[in-house]
Coordinates of C-alpha atoms and ligand atoms in Angstrom, one line a residue:
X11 CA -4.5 -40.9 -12.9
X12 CA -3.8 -38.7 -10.1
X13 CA -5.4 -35.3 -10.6
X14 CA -3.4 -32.3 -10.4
X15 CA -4.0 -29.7 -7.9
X16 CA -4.1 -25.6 -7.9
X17 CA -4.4 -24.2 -5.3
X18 CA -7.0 -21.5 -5.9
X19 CA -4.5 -18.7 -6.5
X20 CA -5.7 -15.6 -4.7
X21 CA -4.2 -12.2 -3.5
X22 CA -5.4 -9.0 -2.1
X23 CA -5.1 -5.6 -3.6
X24 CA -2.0 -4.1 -3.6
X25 CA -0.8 -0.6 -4.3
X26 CA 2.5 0.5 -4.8
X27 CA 3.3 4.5 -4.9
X28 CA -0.4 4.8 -5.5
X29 CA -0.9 2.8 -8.1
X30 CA -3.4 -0.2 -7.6
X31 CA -1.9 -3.4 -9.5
X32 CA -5.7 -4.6 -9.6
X33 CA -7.7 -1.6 -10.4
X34 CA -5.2 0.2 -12.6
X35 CA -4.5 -0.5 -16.3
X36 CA -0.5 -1.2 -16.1
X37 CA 1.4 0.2 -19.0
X38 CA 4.7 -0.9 -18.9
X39 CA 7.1 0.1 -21.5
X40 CA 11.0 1.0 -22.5
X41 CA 13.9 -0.5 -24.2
X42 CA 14.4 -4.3 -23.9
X43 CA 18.1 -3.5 -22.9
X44 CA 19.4 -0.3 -20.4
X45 CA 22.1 0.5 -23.0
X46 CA 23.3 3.8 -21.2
X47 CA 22.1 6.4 -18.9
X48 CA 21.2 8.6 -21.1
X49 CA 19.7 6.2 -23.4
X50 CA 17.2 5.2 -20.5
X51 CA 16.5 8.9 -19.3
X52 CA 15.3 10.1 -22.9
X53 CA 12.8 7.1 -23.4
X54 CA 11.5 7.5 -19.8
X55 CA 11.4 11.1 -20.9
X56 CA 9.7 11.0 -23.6
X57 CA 7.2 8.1 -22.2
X58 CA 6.9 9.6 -18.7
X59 CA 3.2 10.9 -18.9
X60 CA 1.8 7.9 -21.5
X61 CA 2.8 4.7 -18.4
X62 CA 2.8 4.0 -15.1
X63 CA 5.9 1.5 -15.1
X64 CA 8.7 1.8 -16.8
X65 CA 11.0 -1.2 -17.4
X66 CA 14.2 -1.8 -19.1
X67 CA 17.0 -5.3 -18.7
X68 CA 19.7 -4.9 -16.8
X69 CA 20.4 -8.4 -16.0
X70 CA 19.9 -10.1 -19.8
X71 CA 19.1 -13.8 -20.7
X72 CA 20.5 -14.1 -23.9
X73 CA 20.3 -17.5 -26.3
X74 CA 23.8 -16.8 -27.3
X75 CA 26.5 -16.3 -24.3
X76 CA 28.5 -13.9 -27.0
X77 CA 25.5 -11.4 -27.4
X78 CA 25.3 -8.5 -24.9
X79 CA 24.6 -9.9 -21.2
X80 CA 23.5 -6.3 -20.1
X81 CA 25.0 -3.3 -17.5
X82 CA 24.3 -5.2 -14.4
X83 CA 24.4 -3.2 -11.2
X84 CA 25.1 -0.3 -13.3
X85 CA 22.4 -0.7 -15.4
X86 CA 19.9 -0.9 -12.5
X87 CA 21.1 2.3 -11.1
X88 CA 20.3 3.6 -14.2
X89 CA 17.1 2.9 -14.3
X90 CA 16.5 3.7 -10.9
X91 CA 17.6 7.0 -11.7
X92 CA 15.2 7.8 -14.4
X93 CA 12.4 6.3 -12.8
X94 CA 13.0 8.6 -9.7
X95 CA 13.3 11.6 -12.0
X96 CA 10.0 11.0 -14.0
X97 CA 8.0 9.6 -10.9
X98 CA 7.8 5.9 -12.4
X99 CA 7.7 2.7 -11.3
X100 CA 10.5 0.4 -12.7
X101 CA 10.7 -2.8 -13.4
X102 CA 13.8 -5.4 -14.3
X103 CA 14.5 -8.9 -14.5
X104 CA 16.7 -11.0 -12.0
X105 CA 18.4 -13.8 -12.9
X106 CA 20.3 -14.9 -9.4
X107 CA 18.7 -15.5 -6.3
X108 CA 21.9 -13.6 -4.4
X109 CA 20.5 -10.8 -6.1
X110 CA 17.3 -9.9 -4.5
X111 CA 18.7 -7.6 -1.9
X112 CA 20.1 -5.5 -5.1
X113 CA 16.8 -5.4 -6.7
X114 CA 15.0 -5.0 -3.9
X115 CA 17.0 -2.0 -3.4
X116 CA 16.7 -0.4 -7.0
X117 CA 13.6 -1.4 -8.3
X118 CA 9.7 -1.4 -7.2
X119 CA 8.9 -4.8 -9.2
X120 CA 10.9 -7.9 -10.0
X121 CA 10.6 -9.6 -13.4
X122 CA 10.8 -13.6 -13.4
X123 CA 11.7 -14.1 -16.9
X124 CA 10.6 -17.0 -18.6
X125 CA 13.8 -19.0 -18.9
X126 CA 13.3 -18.6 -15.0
X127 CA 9.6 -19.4 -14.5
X128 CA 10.7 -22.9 -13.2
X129 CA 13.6 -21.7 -11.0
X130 CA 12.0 -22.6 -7.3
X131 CA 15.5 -21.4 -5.6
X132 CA 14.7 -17.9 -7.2
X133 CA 10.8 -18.0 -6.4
X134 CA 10.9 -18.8 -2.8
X135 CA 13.6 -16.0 -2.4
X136 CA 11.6 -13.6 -3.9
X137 CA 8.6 -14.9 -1.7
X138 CA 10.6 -13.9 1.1
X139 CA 10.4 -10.0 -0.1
X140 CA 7.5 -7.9 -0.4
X141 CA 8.4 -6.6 -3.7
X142 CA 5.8 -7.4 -6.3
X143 CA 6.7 -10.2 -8.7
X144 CA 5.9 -9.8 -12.7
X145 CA 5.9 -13.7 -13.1
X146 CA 6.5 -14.7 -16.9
X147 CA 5.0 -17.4 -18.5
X148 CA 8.0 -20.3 -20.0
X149 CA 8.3 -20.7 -23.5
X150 CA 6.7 -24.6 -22.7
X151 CA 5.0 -23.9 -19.8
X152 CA 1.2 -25.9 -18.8
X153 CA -1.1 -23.4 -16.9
X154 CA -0.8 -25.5 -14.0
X155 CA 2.7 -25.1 -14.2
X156 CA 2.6 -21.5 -14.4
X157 CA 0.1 -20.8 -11.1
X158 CA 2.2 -23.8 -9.7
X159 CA 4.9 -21.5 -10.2
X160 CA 3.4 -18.1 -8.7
X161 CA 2.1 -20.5 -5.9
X162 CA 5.9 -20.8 -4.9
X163 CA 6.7 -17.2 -4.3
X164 CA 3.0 -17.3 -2.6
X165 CA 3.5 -20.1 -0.4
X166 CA 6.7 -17.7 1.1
X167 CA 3.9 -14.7 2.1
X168 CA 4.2 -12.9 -0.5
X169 CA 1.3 -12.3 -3.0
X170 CA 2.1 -9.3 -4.7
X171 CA 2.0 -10.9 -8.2
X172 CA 1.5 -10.2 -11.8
X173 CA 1.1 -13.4 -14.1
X174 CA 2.6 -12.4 -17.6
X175 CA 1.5 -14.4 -20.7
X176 CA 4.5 -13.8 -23.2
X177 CA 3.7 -16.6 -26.1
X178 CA 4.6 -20.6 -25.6
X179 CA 6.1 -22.3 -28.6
X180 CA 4.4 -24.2 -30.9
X181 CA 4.5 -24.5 -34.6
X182 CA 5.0 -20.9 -34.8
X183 CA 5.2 -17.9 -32.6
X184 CA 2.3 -18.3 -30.4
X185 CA 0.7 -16.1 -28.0
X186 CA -2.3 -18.3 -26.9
X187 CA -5.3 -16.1 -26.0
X188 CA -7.0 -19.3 -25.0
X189 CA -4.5 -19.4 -21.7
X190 CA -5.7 -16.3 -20.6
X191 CA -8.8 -16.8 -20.8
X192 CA -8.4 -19.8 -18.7
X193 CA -6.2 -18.0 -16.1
X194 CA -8.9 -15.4 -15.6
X195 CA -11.0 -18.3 -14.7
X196 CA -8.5 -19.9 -12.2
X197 CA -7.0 -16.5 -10.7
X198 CA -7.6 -13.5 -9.6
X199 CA -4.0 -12.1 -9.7
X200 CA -3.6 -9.3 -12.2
X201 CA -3.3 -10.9 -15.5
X202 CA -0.5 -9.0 -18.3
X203 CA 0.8 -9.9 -21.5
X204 CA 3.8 -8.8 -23.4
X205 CA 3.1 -9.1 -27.1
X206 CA 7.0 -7.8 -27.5
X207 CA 8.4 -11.4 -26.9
X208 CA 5.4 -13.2 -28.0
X209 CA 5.5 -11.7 -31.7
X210 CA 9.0 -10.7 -32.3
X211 CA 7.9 -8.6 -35.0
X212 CA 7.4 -4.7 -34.7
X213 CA 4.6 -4.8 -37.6
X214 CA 2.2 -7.1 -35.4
X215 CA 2.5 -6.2 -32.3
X216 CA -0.8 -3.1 -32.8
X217 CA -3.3 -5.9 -33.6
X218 CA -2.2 -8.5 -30.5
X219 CA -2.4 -5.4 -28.5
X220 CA -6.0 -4.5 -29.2
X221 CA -6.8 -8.2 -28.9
X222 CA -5.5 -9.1 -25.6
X223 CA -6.6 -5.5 -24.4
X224 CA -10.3 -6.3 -25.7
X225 CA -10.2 -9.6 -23.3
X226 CA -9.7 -7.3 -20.4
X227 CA -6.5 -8.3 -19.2
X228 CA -4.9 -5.7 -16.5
X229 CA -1.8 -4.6 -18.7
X230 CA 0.5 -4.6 -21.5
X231 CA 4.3 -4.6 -21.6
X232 CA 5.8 -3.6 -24.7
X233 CA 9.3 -2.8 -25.7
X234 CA 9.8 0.7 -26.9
X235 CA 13.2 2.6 -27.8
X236 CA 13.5 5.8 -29.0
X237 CA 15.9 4.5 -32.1
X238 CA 14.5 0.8 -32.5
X239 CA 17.4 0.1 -35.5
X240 CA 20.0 1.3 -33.1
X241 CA 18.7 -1.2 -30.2
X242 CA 21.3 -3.3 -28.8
X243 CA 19.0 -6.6 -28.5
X244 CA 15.5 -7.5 -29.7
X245 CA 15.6 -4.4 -32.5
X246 CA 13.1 -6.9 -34.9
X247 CA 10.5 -6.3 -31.9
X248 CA 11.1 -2.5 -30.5
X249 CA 8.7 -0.4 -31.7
X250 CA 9.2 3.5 -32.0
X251 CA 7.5 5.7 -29.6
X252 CA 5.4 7.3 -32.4
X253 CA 3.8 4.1 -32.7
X254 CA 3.9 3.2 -28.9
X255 CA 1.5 6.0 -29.1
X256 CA -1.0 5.1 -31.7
X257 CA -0.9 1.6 -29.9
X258 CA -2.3 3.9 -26.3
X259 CA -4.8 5.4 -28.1
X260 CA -6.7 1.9 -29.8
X261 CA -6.3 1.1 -25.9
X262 CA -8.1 3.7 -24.7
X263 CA -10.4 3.2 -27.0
X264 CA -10.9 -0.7 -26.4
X265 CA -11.2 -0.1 -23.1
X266 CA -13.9 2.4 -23.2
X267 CA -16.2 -0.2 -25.1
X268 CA -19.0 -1.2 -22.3
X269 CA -19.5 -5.3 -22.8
X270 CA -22.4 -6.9 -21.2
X271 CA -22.2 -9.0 -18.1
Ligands
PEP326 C1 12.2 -9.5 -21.2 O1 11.1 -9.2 -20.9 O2 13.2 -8.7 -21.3 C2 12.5 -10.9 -21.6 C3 13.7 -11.4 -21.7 O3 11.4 -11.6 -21.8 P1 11.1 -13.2 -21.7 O4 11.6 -13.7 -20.4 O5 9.6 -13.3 -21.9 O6 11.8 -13.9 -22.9
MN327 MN1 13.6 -8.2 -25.0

């Protein structure tokens, strides 16, 4: 059998309004969906001093093509907007290719979701920018498959990336800790997970955090809304911000434990 083969995938240290993707612990957090601009402004409000990134759809890949697809354009301006006001960086997901000179233009990183992880078209446009790349993990996805994947937007000359574990399926909801230990062995790109999407359940999400956080990944990304009932998609994973902030604190605390070499 042929054997498979990574490239060993590799970037440099990059900084984005002064904050170091591979030094820095990212905390990425808001609502799943933009839902309004004043819906956007108070949660970046009321999260501006507790994360560095602040992200929120725009551009939504929903199961169901009845459910709410998201604001679009309008929704990006949105969030540009209260990222600008509370000195954030933002975040969003892109779904078409003919939209990277939008994105580009409104926010400072560009989600690949994971319906997306194997959509080359999309990857080797994005390679083509300089924007960094929160690359998500498919639902199915192999590891090799996944760094194949961030290899694609590499290959272009850009290798500002973040790999984002975000649970594969299995026999139940899976977030596989496993994978990232494997990918800290194989990479040296910063590694985040989103235990949001992995657990789809508000009541879990605490204890994955202080797990994954205790393997010393280089971030979380949760979803956060200031009414989680009242959330327009994933409500059964948003989690208030009074918890948001019990979740910051174990983290602090994790990461303050010294481990031996
Ligand atoms: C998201 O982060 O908004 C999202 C849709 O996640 P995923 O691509 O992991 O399902
Ligand atoms: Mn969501």
């Amino acid at each position: 059998m042929k054997t498979k083969k990574i490239k060993n995938t590799k970037n440099k240290e990059f900084i984005i309004k002064g904050l170091n993707f591979k030094k820095d612990f990212l905390t990425i957090a808001g609502p799943c969906s933009i839902e309004s601009l004043d819906q956007i402004l108070k949660i970046a409000k009321e999260l501006k001093s507790k994360i560095n990134i602040l992200r929120g759809g725009a551009f939504k890949p929903r199961t169901s093509p009845y459910d709410f697809q998201g604001l679009g354009k309008e929704g990006l301006i949105y969030l540009k907007k209260a990222a600008d006001q509370y000195n954030l960086l933002s975040v969003s997901e892109i779904l078409d290719p003919r939209d990277t000179k939008l994105f580009s233009e409104c926010v400072d990183i560009i989600q690949v979701g994971a319906r997306n992880m194997y959509n080359y078209p999309l990857l080797k446009e994005l390679g083509k920018t300089n924007k960094p790349v929160l690359l998500k993990r498919a639902f199915s996805a192999t590891i090799y498959e996944f760094l194949s994947s961030a290899e694609y937007i590499m290959k272009e000359g850009n290798t500002n990336i973040i790999l984002c574990e975000r649970g594969t399926r299995g026999f139940e909801k899976n977030l596989n800790v496993n994978s990232i230990a494997e990918l800290k062995k194989k990479t040296n790109l910063p590694i985040i997970v989103d235990p949001s999407h992995a657990s789809i359940d508000s009541t879990v999400i605490r204890d994955i955090t202080r797990a994954v956080v205790a393997m010393g990944v280089n971030g979380i990304m949760l979803e956060v809304h200031t009414n989680p009932s009242e959330s327009i998609s994933d409500k059964e994973q948003a989690i208030d911000v009074s918890l948001f902030k019990k979740i910051l604190k174990d983290i602090k605390k994790i990461r303050n434990l010294k481990f031996e070499p």
